[in-house]
PDB file of C-alpha atoms in Angstrom:
ATOM      1  CA  MET A   1       0.000   0.000   0.000  1.00 42.00           C
ATOM      2  CA  SER A   2       1.288   3.437  -0.892  1.00 45.00           C
ATOM      3  CA  LYS A   3       2.004   5.747   2.005  1.00 49.00           C
ATOM      4  CA  PRO A   4      -0.354   8.719   2.384  1.00 47.00           C
ATOM      5  CA  LYS A   5       0.868  12.168   1.506  1.00 48.00           C
ATOM      6  CA  ASN A   6       1.182  14.957   4.071  1.00 53.00           C
ATOM      7  CA  THR A   7       1.284  12.666   7.092  1.00 61.00           C
ATOM      8  CA  VAL A   8       2.564  14.670  10.057  1.00 67.00           C
ATOM      9  CA  MET A   9       5.425  12.994  11.929  1.00 74.00           C
ATOM     10  CA  GLU A  10       6.610  13.452  15.498  1.00 79.00           C
ATOM     11  CA  TYR A  11       9.851  11.915  16.754  1.00 79.00           C
ATOM     12  CA  ARG A  12      10.001  10.936  20.438  1.00 81.00           C
ATOM     13  CA  ASN A  13      13.373  10.166  21.959  1.00 79.00           C
ATOM     14  CA  TYR A  14      13.101   8.324  25.272  1.00 82.00           C
ATOM     15  CA  TYR A  15      16.042   8.388  27.636  1.00 78.00           C
ATOM     16  CA  LEU A  16      17.029   4.846  28.645  1.00 83.00           C
ATOM     17  CA  PRO A  17      19.860   4.534  31.207  1.00 81.00           C
ATOM     18  CA  MET A  18      22.847   2.646  29.815  1.00 78.00           C
ATOM     19  CA  ASP A  19      23.136   0.405  32.875  1.00 82.00           C
ATOM     20  CA  PHE A  20      19.476  -0.671  32.626  1.00 90.00           C
ATOM     21  CA  PRO A  21      17.861   0.553  29.379  1.00 90.00           C
ATOM     22  CA  VAL A  22      14.273  -0.082  30.425  1.00 94.00           C
ATOM     23  CA  LEU A  23      11.455   2.382  31.089  1.00 92.00           C
ATOM     24  CA  VAL A  24       7.935   1.408  32.179  1.00 94.00           C
ATOM     25  CA  LEU A  25       5.071   3.895  31.858  1.00 93.00           C
ATOM     26  CA  THR A  26       2.019   2.765  33.813  1.00 93.00           C
ATOM     27  CA  GLY A  27      -0.699   3.941  36.178  1.00 91.00           C
ATOM     28  CA  GLY A  28      -4.248   5.214  36.098  1.00 90.00           C
ATOM     29  CA  HIS A  29      -3.300   8.359  34.184  1.00 90.00           C
ATOM     30  CA  TRP A  30      -2.016   6.420  31.161  1.00 92.00           C
ATOM     31  CA  LYS A  31      -5.276   6.646  29.231  1.00 93.00           C
ATOM     32  CA  ILE A  32      -5.786   7.093  25.503  1.00 93.00           C
ATOM     33  CA  SER A  33      -8.552   9.445  24.385  1.00 93.00           C
ATOM     34  CA  ASP A  34     -11.105   8.752  21.671  1.00 94.00           C
ATOM     35  CA  ILE A  35      -9.883  11.671  19.552  1.00 92.00           C
ATOM     36  CA  PRO A  36      -7.655  10.495  16.674  1.00 89.00           C
ATOM     37  CA  SER A  37      -4.364  12.376  16.564  1.00 85.00           C
ATOM     38  CA  SER A  38      -3.538  14.410  13.483  1.00 80.00           C
ATOM     39  CA  ARG A  39       0.009  13.030  13.514  1.00 82.00           C
ATOM     40  CA  LEU A  40       1.858   9.753  13.676  1.00 85.00           C
ATOM     41  CA  HIS A  41       4.760   9.437  16.108  1.00 86.00           C
ATOM     42  CA  PHE A  42       7.794   7.169  16.166  1.00 87.00           C
ATOM     43  CA  HIS A  43      10.507   6.647  18.720  1.00 85.00           C
ATOM     44  CA  ASN A  44      14.059   5.482  19.285  1.00 83.00           C
ATOM     45  CA  CYS A  45      13.348   2.206  21.080  1.00 87.00           C
ATOM     46  CA  LEU A  46      11.128  -0.860  21.127  1.00 90.00           C
ATOM     47  CA  GLU A  47       7.661  -0.242  22.596  1.00 93.00           C
ATOM     48  CA  ILE A  48       5.599  -3.027  24.157  1.00 95.00           C
ATOM     49  CA  GLY A  49       2.088  -1.889  25.078  1.00 96.00           C
ATOM     50  CA  MET A  50      -0.609  -3.561  27.186  1.00 97.00           C
ATOM     51  CA  CYS A  51      -4.257  -2.550  26.872  1.00 97.00           C
ATOM     52  CA  HIS A  52      -5.935  -2.881  30.287  1.00 97.00           C
ATOM     53  CA  SER A  53      -9.412  -1.645  29.369  1.00 96.00           C
ATOM     54  CA  HIS A  54     -11.799  -0.836  26.506  1.00 97.00           C
ATOM     55  CA  SER A  55     -10.910  -0.989  22.814  1.00 97.00           C
ATOM     56  CA  GLY A  56      -9.914   1.212  19.923  1.00 97.00           C
ATOM     57  CA  THR A  57      -7.670   1.549  16.888  1.00 96.00           C
ATOM     58  CA  MET A  58      -3.954   1.656  16.119  1.00 94.00           C
ATOM     59  CA  LYS A  59      -3.152   3.539  12.943  1.00 91.00           C
ATOM     60  CA  PHE A  60      -0.017   3.018  10.854  1.00 83.00           C
ATOM     61  CA  TYR A  61       0.814   3.874   7.244  1.00 73.00           C
ATOM     62  CA  SER A  62      -1.210   0.798   6.360  1.00 65.00           C
ATOM     63  CA  GLU A  63      -4.796  -0.102   7.262  1.00 75.00           C
ATOM     64  CA  PRO A  64      -5.928   0.763  10.812  1.00 88.00           C
ATOM     65  CA  MET A  65      -5.858  -2.170  13.228  1.00 93.00           C
ATOM     66  CA  PRO A  66      -8.411  -2.695  16.023  1.00 96.00           C
ATOM     67  CA  PHE A  67      -7.271  -3.443  19.578  1.00 97.00           C
ATOM     68  CA  LYS A  68      -9.157  -4.519  22.689  1.00 97.00           C
ATOM     69  CA  GLU A  69      -8.636  -5.158  26.386  1.00 98.00           C
ATOM     70  CA  GLY A  70      -5.928  -7.769  26.991  1.00 97.00           C
ATOM     71  CA  ASP A  71      -4.046  -7.147  23.742  1.00 98.00           C
ATOM     72  CA  VAL A  72      -0.271  -6.675  23.755  1.00 97.00           C
ATOM     73  CA  THR A  73       1.202  -4.406  21.084  1.00 95.00           C
ATOM     74  CA  CYS A  74       4.725  -4.547  19.671  1.00 92.00           C
ATOM     75  CA  ILE A  75       6.117  -1.456  17.912  1.00 90.00           C
ATOM     76  CA  PRO A  76       9.811  -1.443  16.901  1.00 87.00           C
ATOM     77  CA  ARG A  77      11.714   1.821  16.649  1.00 84.00           C
ATOM     78  CA  ASN A  78      11.069   4.078  13.657  1.00 82.00           C
ATOM     79  CA  ILE A  79       7.567   2.738  12.960  1.00 85.00           C
ATOM     80  CA  PRO A  80       5.156   5.726  12.708  1.00 87.00           C
ATOM     81  CA  HIS A  81       1.877   5.039  14.510  1.00 90.00           C
ATOM     82  CA  THR A  82      -0.851   6.497  16.695  1.00 91.00           C
ATOM     83  CA  THR A  83      -3.543   5.086  18.990  1.00 94.00           C
ATOM     84  CA  TYR A  84      -7.080   6.211  19.791  1.00 94.00           C
ATOM     85  CA  SER A  85      -9.947   4.659  21.744  1.00 96.00           C
ATOM     86  CA  ASP A  86     -13.464   3.873  20.588  1.00 97.00           C
ATOM     87  CA  PRO A  87     -15.918   6.810  20.753  1.00 96.00           C
ATOM     88  CA  GLY A  88     -16.897   7.737  24.300  1.00 96.00           C
ATOM     89  CA  THR A  89     -14.169   5.641  25.963  1.00 96.00           C
ATOM     90  CA  GLU A  90     -10.625   6.029  27.295  1.00 94.00           C
ATOM     91  CA  SER A  91      -8.544   2.879  27.102  1.00 96.00           C
ATOM     92  CA  ARG A  92      -5.932   2.432  29.842  1.00 96.00           C
ATOM     93  CA  TRP A  93      -2.419   1.265  28.967  1.00 96.00           C
ATOM     94  CA  SER A  94       0.976   0.300  30.303  1.00 96.00           C
ATOM     95  CA  TYR A  95       4.088   0.679  28.151  1.00 96.00           C
ATOM     96  CA  ILE A  96       7.483  -0.999  28.300  1.00 96.00           C
ATOM     97  CA  MET A  97      10.161   0.955  26.434  1.00 94.00           C
ATOM     98  CA  PHE A  98      13.541  -0.748  26.107  1.00 93.00           C
ATOM     99  CA  ASP A  99      16.606  -1.246  23.952  1.00 88.00           C
ATOM    100  CA  PRO A 100      17.164  -4.986  23.329  1.00 88.00           C
ATOM    101  CA  ALA A 101      20.602  -4.484  21.756  1.00 83.00           C
ATOM    102  CA  GLU A 102      21.906  -2.643  24.823  1.00 84.00           C
ATOM    103  CA  LEU A 103      20.052  -4.704  27.444  1.00 89.00           C
ATOM    104  CA  PHE A 104      21.189  -8.057  26.077  1.00 88.00           C
ATOM    105  CA  LYS A 105      24.666  -6.974  25.009  1.00 81.00           C
ATOM    106  CA  GLY A 106      27.218  -9.647  25.808  1.00 75.00           C
ATOM    107  CA  LEU A 107      24.765 -12.534  25.908  1.00 75.00           C
ATOM    108  CA  LEU A 108      25.785 -15.568  23.868  1.00 54.00           C
ATOM    109  CA  LEU A 109      22.786 -15.662  21.556  1.00 57.00           C
ATOM    110  CA  THR A 110      22.585 -18.113  18.681  1.00 56.00           C
ATOM    111  CA  PRO A 111      22.815 -16.753  15.106  1.00 51.00           C
ATOM    112  CA  ASP A 112      19.107 -17.422  14.507  1.00 51.00           C
ATOM    113  CA  ALA A 113      18.030 -15.296  17.475  1.00 48.00           C
ATOM    114  CA  GLY A 114      17.678 -12.239  15.254  1.00 48.00           C
ATOM    115  CA  PRO A 115      19.729  -9.060  14.972  1.00 47.00           C
ATOM    116  CA  GLY A 116      20.098  -8.167  18.642  1.00 50.00           C
ATOM    117  CA  LEU A 117      16.482  -9.266  19.232  1.00 59.00           C
ATOM    118  CA  SER A 118      15.573  -5.827  17.892  1.00 61.00           C
ATOM    119  CA  LEU A 119      12.350  -7.112  16.284  1.00 57.00           C
ATOM    120  CA  PHE A 120      12.862  -4.709  13.396  1.00 54.00           C
ATOM    121  CA  SER A 121      13.908  -6.830  10.445  1.00 52.00           C
ATOM    122  CA  TYR A 122      10.639  -8.614   9.648  1.00 52.00           C
ATOM    123  CA  HIS A 123       8.617  -7.388   6.684  1.00 51.00           C
ATOM    124  CA  LYS A 124       5.167  -8.687   7.654  1.00 59.00           C
ATOM    125  CA  TYR A 125       4.529  -7.771  11.257  1.00 69.00           C
ATOM    126  CA  ARG A 126       2.099  -8.804  13.990  1.00 81.00           C
ATOM    127  CA  HIS A 127       1.757  -5.472  15.781  1.00 86.00           C
ATOM    128  CA  ILE A 128      -1.213  -6.571  17.922  1.00 93.00           C
ATOM    129  CA  LEU A 129      -1.158  -9.842  19.865  1.00 95.00           C
ATOM    130  CA  PRO A 130      -4.495 -10.866  21.463  1.00 96.00           C
ATOM    131  CA  ARG A 131      -4.345 -12.388  24.953  1.00 97.00           C
ATOM    132  CA  GLU A 132      -6.515 -15.360  23.971  1.00 97.00           C
ATOM    133  CA  GLU A 133      -4.103 -16.288  21.168  1.00 96.00           C
ATOM    134  CA  TYR A 134      -0.861 -15.424  22.974  1.00 96.00           C
ATOM    135  CA  PRO A 135      -1.495 -15.824  26.727  1.00 97.00           C
ATOM    136  CA  HIS A 136       2.219 -16.319  27.436  1.00 98.00           C
ATOM    137  CA  ILE A 137       3.043 -12.934  25.869  1.00 97.00           C
ATOM    138  CA  HIS A 138       0.437 -11.220  28.049  1.00 98.00           C
ATOM    139  CA  TYR A 139       1.752 -12.991  31.155  1.00 98.00           C
ATOM    140  CA  LEU A 140       5.377 -11.987  30.474  1.00 98.00           C
ATOM    141  CA  ALA A 141       4.497  -8.354  29.738  1.00 98.00           C
ATOM    142  CA  LEU A 142       2.280  -8.066  32.824  1.00 98.00           C
ATOM    143  CA  SER A 143       4.987  -9.648  35.002  1.00 98.00           C
ATOM    144  CA  ILE A 144       7.530  -7.091  33.763  1.00 98.00           C
ATOM    145  CA  VAL A 145       5.231  -4.173  34.578  1.00 98.00           C
ATOM    146  CA  ARG A 146       4.553  -5.540  38.069  1.00 97.00           C
ATOM    147  CA  GLU A 147       8.244  -6.125  38.780  1.00 97.00           C
ATOM    148  CA  MET A 148       9.062  -2.568  37.723  1.00 96.00           C
ATOM    149  CA  GLU A 149       6.241  -1.203  39.873  1.00 96.00           C
ATOM    150  CA  GLU A 150       7.062  -3.172  43.023  1.00 96.00           C
ATOM    151  CA  LYS A 151      10.868  -3.005  42.745  1.00 95.00           C
ATOM    152  CA  ARG A 152      11.470  -5.938  45.060  1.00 96.00           C
ATOM    153  CA  PRO A 153      15.025  -7.196  45.738  1.00 96.00           C
ATOM    154  CA  ASN A 154      16.854  -8.129  42.508  1.00 96.00           C
ATOM    155  CA  TYR A 155      13.984  -6.830  40.377  1.00 97.00           C
ATOM    156  CA  ARG A 156      16.345  -5.708  37.620  1.00 96.00           C
ATOM    157  CA  VAL A 157      17.734  -9.223  37.216  1.00 96.00           C
ATOM    158  CA  CYS A 158      14.200 -10.578  37.116  1.00 98.00           C
ATOM    159  CA  VAL A 159      13.045  -7.968  34.580  1.00 97.00           C
ATOM    160  CA  LYS A 160      16.030  -8.644  32.340  1.00 96.00           C
ATOM    161  CA  GLY A 161      15.233 -12.360  32.338  1.00 96.00           C
ATOM    162  CA  LEU A 162      11.562 -11.730  31.616  1.00 97.00           C
ATOM    163  CA  LEU A 163      12.415  -9.298  28.804  1.00 96.00           C
ATOM    164  CA  LEU A 164      14.809 -11.812  27.281  1.00 94.00           C
ATOM    165  CA  ALA A 165      12.091 -14.475  27.296  1.00 95.00           C
ATOM    166  CA  LEU A 166       9.579 -11.976  25.886  1.00 95.00           C
ATOM    167  CA  SER A 167      11.956 -10.844  23.131  1.00 92.00           C
ATOM    168  CA  ILE A 168      12.704 -14.416  22.060  1.00 91.00           C
ATOM    169  CA  GLU A 169       9.001 -15.284  21.946  1.00 93.00           C
ATOM    170  CA  LEU A 170       8.194 -12.123  19.978  1.00 91.00           C
ATOM    171  CA  ASN A 171      10.946 -12.910  17.461  1.00 87.00           C
ATOM    172  CA  ARG A 172       9.484 -16.382  16.965  1.00 88.00           C
ATOM    173  CA  ILE A 173       6.019 -14.925  16.389  1.00 89.00           C
ATOM    174  CA  GLN A 174       7.253 -12.296  13.927  1.00 82.00           C
ATOM    175  CA  GLU A 175       9.392 -14.767  12.005  1.00 80.00           C
ATOM    176  CA  GLN A 176       6.439 -17.126  11.643  1.00 81.00           C
ATOM    177  CA  ALA A 177       4.175 -14.261  10.540  1.00 75.00           C
ATOM    178  CA  SER A 178       6.664 -13.254   7.848  1.00 70.00           C
ATOM    179  CA  GLN A 179       7.024 -16.828   6.608  1.00 72.00           C
ATOM    180  CA  ASP A 180       3.252 -17.314   6.504  1.00 72.00           C
ATOM    181  CA  ALA A 181       2.846 -14.102   4.471  1.00 65.00           C
ATOM    182  CA  ASP A 182       5.498 -15.086   1.905  1.00 62.00           C
ATOM    183  CA  PRO A 183       6.656 -18.712   2.274  1.00 59.00           C
ATOM    184  CA  GLY A 184       9.305 -18.383  -0.436  1.00 56.00           C
ATOM    185  CA  ALA A 185      11.105 -15.365   0.999  1.00 52.00           C
ATOM    186  CA  SER A 186      13.483 -14.906   3.866  1.00 50.00           C
ATOM    187  CA  PRO A 187      11.632 -13.222   6.760  1.00 46.00           C
ATOM    188  CA  ARG A 188      14.503 -10.770   7.193  1.00 46.00           C
ATOM    189  CA  THR A 189      15.057  -9.429   3.706  1.00 44.00           C
ATOM    190  CA  SER A 190      13.358  -6.049   3.901  1.00 51.00           C
ATOM    191  CA  LEU A 191      12.000  -3.310   6.133  1.00 55.00           C
ATOM    192  CA  PRO A 192       8.681  -3.658   7.933  1.00 57.00           C
ATOM    193  CA  GLU A 193       5.922  -2.474   5.618  1.00 60.00           C
ATOM    194  CA  ASN A 194       5.058   0.410   7.977  1.00 61.00           C
ATOM    195  CA  ALA A 195       8.618   1.670   8.429  1.00 68.00           C
ATOM    196  CA  LEU A 196       9.848   5.125   7.507  1.00 79.00           C
ATOM    197  CA  ILE A 197      11.647   5.302   4.187  1.00 87.00           C
ATOM    198  CA  ILE A 198      14.709   6.635   6.056  1.00 89.00           C
ATOM    199  CA  SER A 199      14.602   3.899   8.719  1.00 87.00           C
ATOM    200  CA  PRO A 200      17.852   2.275   7.535  1.00 89.00           C
ATOM    201  CA  ALA A 201      19.660   5.585   8.049  1.00 93.00           C
ATOM    202  CA  LEU A 202      18.125   6.132  11.494  1.00 90.00           C
ATOM    203  CA  ASP A 203      19.098   2.605  12.506  1.00 87.00           C
ATOM    204  CA  TYR A 204      22.617   3.034  11.163  1.00 92.00           C
ATOM    205  CA  MET A 205      23.113   6.216  13.177  1.00 93.00           C
ATOM    206  CA  GLU A 206      21.682   4.642  16.321  1.00 87.00           C
ATOM    207  CA  ASP A 207      24.022   1.669  15.996  1.00 87.00           C
ATOM    208  CA  ASN A 208      27.151   3.525  14.811  1.00 93.00           C
ATOM    209  CA  TYR A 209      27.001   6.996  16.401  1.00 94.00           C
ATOM    210  CA  SER A 210      30.289   6.343  18.229  1.00 94.00           C
ATOM    211  CA  THR A 211      32.232   6.041  14.965  1.00 94.00           C
ATOM    212  CA  GLN A 212      33.087   8.495  12.193  1.00 93.00           C
ATOM    213  CA  PHE A 213      31.345   7.931   8.850  1.00 95.00           C
ATOM    214  CA  PRO A 214      30.355  10.102   5.869  1.00 95.00           C
ATOM    215  CA  ILE A 215      26.732  11.046   5.209  1.00 96.00           C
ATOM    216  CA  GLU A 216      27.024   9.210   1.882  1.00 97.00           C
ATOM    217  CA  VAL A 217      26.848   5.939   3.842  1.00 97.00           C
ATOM    218  CA  LEU A 218      23.383   6.875   5.098  1.00 96.00           C
ATOM    219  CA  ALA A 219      22.167   7.581   1.576  1.00 96.00           C
ATOM    220  CA  GLU A 220      23.565   4.245   0.424  1.00 96.00           C
ATOM    221  CA  VAL A 221      21.782   2.184   3.090  1.00 94.00           C
ATOM    222  CA  CYS A 222      18.519   3.878   2.014  1.00 93.00           C
ATOM    223  CA  HIS A 223      19.298   3.205  -1.682  1.00 93.00           C
ATOM    224  CA  MET A 224      19.043   6.895  -2.563  1.00 94.00           C
ATOM    225  CA  SER A 225      21.253   9.485  -4.142  1.00 96.00           C
ATOM    226  CA  LEU A 226      22.854  11.828  -1.622  1.00 95.00           C
ATOM    227  CA  THR A 227      20.831  14.834  -2.808  1.00 95.00           C
ATOM    228  CA  HIS A 228      17.531  12.949  -2.698  1.00 94.00           C
ATOM    229  CA  PHE A 229      18.364  11.471   0.709  1.00 94.00           C
ATOM    230  CA  ARG A 230      19.149  14.865   2.228  1.00 94.00           C
ATOM    231  CA  ARG A 231      15.868  16.281   0.928  1.00 92.00           C
ATOM    232  CA  ILE A 232      13.723  13.391   2.147  1.00 90.00           C
ATOM    233  CA  PHE A 233      15.495  13.252   5.510  1.00 90.00           C
ATOM    234  CA  HIS A 234      14.966  16.971   6.130  1.00 89.00           C
ATOM    235  CA  THR A 235      11.324  16.755   5.061  1.00 85.00           C
ATOM    236  CA  ILE A 236      10.606  14.008   7.595  1.00 84.00           C
ATOM    237  CA  MET A 237      12.892  14.959  10.489  1.00 83.00           C
ATOM    238  CA  ARG A 238      12.929  18.750  10.053  1.00 81.00           C
ATOM    239  CA  THR A 239      16.700  18.746  10.445  1.00 87.00           C
ATOM    240  CA  SER A 240      19.715  17.664   8.425  1.00 93.00           C
ATOM    241  CA  PRO A 241      21.250  14.180   8.732  1.00 94.00           C
ATOM    242  CA  LEU A 242      24.412  15.627  10.299  1.00 94.00           C
ATOM    243  CA  ASP A 243      22.500  17.718  12.837  1.00 92.00           C
ATOM    244  CA  TYR A 244      20.376  14.705  13.744  1.00 90.00           C
ATOM    245  CA  LEU A 245      23.491  12.561  14.165  1.00 93.00           C
ATOM    246  CA  ASN A 246      25.118  15.153  16.402  1.00 92.00           C
ATOM    247  CA  SER A 247      21.918  15.472  18.457  1.00 88.00           C
ATOM    248  CA  THR A 248      21.862  11.696  18.878  1.00 89.00           C
ATOM    249  CA  ARG A 249      25.459  11.808  20.066  1.00 92.00           C
ATOM    250  CA  ILE A 250      24.593  14.565  22.551  1.00 91.00           C
ATOM    251  CA  MET A 251      21.691  12.523  23.971  1.00 86.00           C
ATOM    252  CA  LYS A 252      24.038   9.559  24.409  1.00 88.00           C
ATOM    253  CA  ALA A 253      26.524  11.882  26.118  1.00 91.00           C
ATOM    254  CA  CYS A 254      23.795  13.043  28.526  1.00 88.00           C
ATOM    255  CA  ASN A 255      23.241   9.405  29.404  1.00 83.00           C
ATOM    256  CA  LEU A 256      26.938   8.932  30.165  1.00 88.00           C
ATOM    257  CA  LEU A 257      27.202  12.183  32.117  1.00 89.00           C
ATOM    258  CA  ARG A 258      24.326  11.024  34.314  1.00 84.00           C
ATOM    259  CA  SER A 259      25.277   7.405  34.786  1.00 80.00           C
ATOM    260  CA  THR A 260      29.103   7.310  34.779  1.00 85.00           C
ATOM    261  CA  GLU A 261      32.085   9.162  36.219  1.00 88.00           C
ATOM    262  CA  GLU A 262      33.992   9.173  32.936  1.00 92.00           C
ATOM    263  CA  SER A 263      35.780  12.408  32.073  1.00 95.00           C
ATOM    264  CA  ILE A 264      34.191  14.810  29.603  1.00 95.00           C
ATOM    265  CA  LEU A 265      37.037  14.153  27.167  1.00 95.00           C
ATOM    266  CA  THR A 266      36.455  10.401  27.355  1.00 96.00           C
ATOM    267  CA  ILE A 267      32.702  10.814  26.912  1.00 95.00           C
ATOM    268  CA  SER A 268      33.205  13.049  23.874  1.00 96.00           C
ATOM    269  CA  GLU A 269      35.278  10.283  22.284  1.00 95.00           C
ATOM    270  CA  MET A 270      32.817   7.545  23.299  1.00 95.00           C
ATOM    271  CA  VAL A 271      29.950   9.265  21.486  1.00 95.00           C
ATOM    272  CA  GLY A 272      31.859   9.931  18.277  1.00 95.00           C
ATOM    273  CA  PHE A 273      33.143  13.515  18.415  1.00 95.00           C
ATOM    274  CA  ALA A 274      36.584  14.097  16.933  1.00 91.00           C
ATOM    275  CA  SER A 275      37.532  16.746  19.508  1.00 94.00           C
ATOM    276  CA  VAL A 276      36.333  17.878  22.924  1.00 94.00           C
ATOM    277  CA  SER A 277      35.933  21.454  21.658  1.00 95.00           C
ATOM    278  CA  ASN A 278      33.580  20.248  18.926  1.00 94.00           C
ATOM    279  CA  PHE A 279      31.697  18.208  21.527  1.00 95.00           C
ATOM    280  CA  ASN A 280      31.348  21.184  23.884  1.00 95.00           C
ATOM    281  CA  ARG A 281      30.072  23.405  21.074  1.00 94.00           C
ATOM    282  CA  HIS A 282      27.397  20.946  19.958  1.00 93.00           C
ATOM    283  CA  PHE A 283      26.427  20.096  23.537  1.00 92.00           C
ATOM    284  CA  GLN A 284      25.799  23.748  24.365  1.00 91.00           C
ATOM    285  CA  ALA A 285      23.809  24.220  21.161  1.00 88.00           C
ATOM    286  CA  VAL A 286      21.462  21.319  22.005  1.00 85.00           C
ATOM    287  CA  ILE A 287      21.275  21.399  25.831  1.00 86.00           C
ATOM    288  CA  HIS A 288      21.998  25.136  26.331  1.00 88.00           C
ATOM    289  CA  MET A 289      24.659  24.535  28.974  1.00 90.00           C
ATOM    290  CA  THR A 290      28.131  23.012  29.092  1.00 93.00           C
ATOM    291  CA  PRO A 291      28.625  19.287  29.801  1.00 93.00           C
ATOM    292  CA  ARG A 292      30.154  20.170  33.173  1.00 93.00           C
ATOM    293  CA  GLU A 293      27.185  22.371  34.095  1.00 91.00           C
ATOM    294  CA  TYR A 294      24.777  19.657  32.984  1.00 89.00           C
ATOM    295  CA  ARG A 295      26.461  16.989  35.098  1.00 89.00           C
ATOM    296  CA  SER A 296      26.510  19.296  38.133  1.00 88.00           C
ATOM    297  CA  GLN A 297      22.843  20.195  37.668  1.00 85.00           C
ATOM    298  CA  MET A 298      21.776  16.555  37.436  1.00 80.00           C
ATOM    299  CA  LEU A 299      23.778  15.687  40.559  1.00 79.00           C
ATOM    300  CA  LEU A 300      22.316  18.632  42.471  1.00 78.00           C
ATOM    301  CA  ALA A 301      18.769  17.712  41.436  1.00 70.00           C
ATOM    302  CA  HIS A 302      19.305  14.187  42.735  1.00 63.00           C
ATOM    303  CA  GLN A 303      20.696  15.450  46.045  1.00 65.00           C
ATOM    304  CA  GLU A 304      17.857  17.929  46.579  1.00 61.00           C
ATOM    305  CA  THR A 305      14.911  15.772  45.549  1.00 53.00           C
ATOM    306  CA  GLY A 306      16.148  12.242  46.141  1.00 53.00           C
ATOM    307  CA  ILE A 307      14.815  11.349  42.705  1.00 48.00           C
ATOM    308  CA  ASP A 308      17.167   9.617  40.319  1.00 50.00           C
ATOM    309  CA  SER A 309      17.711  12.192  37.589  1.00 45.00           C
ATOM    310  CA  ARG A 310      18.204   9.354  35.115  1.00 43.00           C
ATOM    311  CA  GLN A 311      14.472   8.645  35.196  1.00 40.00           C
ATOM    312  CA  THR A 312      13.598  11.699  33.105  1.00 38.00           C
ATOM    313  CA  ILE A 313      12.382  11.401  29.534  1.00 34.00           C
ATOM    314  CA  LEU A 314      14.144  13.488  26.932  1.00 37.00           C
ATOM    315  CA  GLU A 315      11.963  14.364  23.974  1.00 38.00           C
ATOM    316  CA  PHE A 316      13.078  16.183  20.865  1.00 37.00           C
ATOM    317  CA  THR A 317      10.335  18.688  20.095  1.00 36.00           C
ATOM    318  CA  GLY A 318       9.597  20.408  16.829  1.00 30.00           C
ATOM    319  CA  TRP A 319      10.743  17.545  14.592  1.00 30.00           C
ATOM    320  CA  MET A 320       7.382  17.363  12.885  1.00 29.00           C
ATOM    321  CA  ALA A 321       6.723  17.757   9.208  1.00 31.00           C
ATOM    322  CA  PRO A 322       4.355  16.522   6.521  1.00 28.00           C
ATOM    323  CA  GLU A 323       6.035  13.613   4.787  1.00 33.00           C
ATOM    324  CA  ALA A 324       6.227  14.448   1.126  1.00 38.00           C
ATOM    325  CA  ASP A 325       5.778  11.916  -1.614  1.00 38.00           C
ATOM    326  CA  PRO A 326       9.318  10.507  -2.092  1.00 38.00           C
ATOM    327  CA  ASN A 327       8.762  10.118  -5.805  1.00 39.00           C
TER     328      ASN A 327
END
C-alpha cells in the first residue's frame, strides 16, 4: 500500500539509562482518548504496550488495526503510529520501552536469534497480539510491569530475564508471521511495511554513532542518491542528517554524564566527536549549557529531591513535518 501524503510525523526520543535501558510507563493516568491524533509518532526504542481496558484503533501507514482489552502491542523503533480509543471511551495502557541491543549486550545468543532481538527486520509484522491467542506474551508483559512497579530485591535481574524471554518469543512470532505471508522469501530481507523510508539511516546512526562515517553511507543504506536522501530526511525529520546525528550523540553523552564518572574528554570520544571542543560546542547548542554544568545540575537535582535524575524522559520537540511523496 502506498504511504499517504502529508502525514505529520513526530519523533520521540526516550532516555534509557545505559546500565538498565528499560522504562515502564504505567498507572491510572495512562489513558488514551477517543480523539484520533492528526500526527503519527515514532521513537528510538522498542515499545511493548498492554491494553488494560476498553478498545480502539492503532493507525499506521497501512490499514488501521483494532485493539481490545488484553491485547499486547509490539512497535519497533522508527515505525510511525498512533492510537485512539473507541468513541466515548478512554482505554488504559501500560508501556514498556527498552533497547534490546543494549540490554542483552554480551549474551551468547545463537545466530538465529535475530539481529540483537531488535524485532525490526521482519517485513510482515504482527503489531497486535491478542491475549486469547498469545497468553504467554500477556503474562510476560504483565509480570515485567509488576516487577518494575514493586521493585522488590533483585527486580532488575528478574526484569532482564523476563524481557529476554519476551523478546525471544516475539521474534518467533514475527518470524512465523513473515514466513506465513510469503513462504518463499526470507523473513529478514526487507524493512517492515510500515517503516519510515529513512529507517535504515536512522538505525545506522543509532548503531554507529560512536564512529566516524560520511553522510554518503546513510544515503547508500537507504538506496538513494545523496541529494535525494538529504531532501527526504529533512522533510521528515525537520533537520539535516548531520545535525540529527550530532543530536543523537549529545543525547548519548547526557546518558553517560548522568550514569558514569567518565571524564568529559572520554565521553566526547565515546559518542563519536573528533575533539572535545567540537563536543562542547554541539552540547551547548542542544542542551543550552556546558557538559560540566549539565552533570553538576543533574547531581544537584538528585541530592535535593532524592529522585534519580536518570528517570527523566528526553523528547526532541519540533521535529514534525508533513512527509512528502518521495517520488
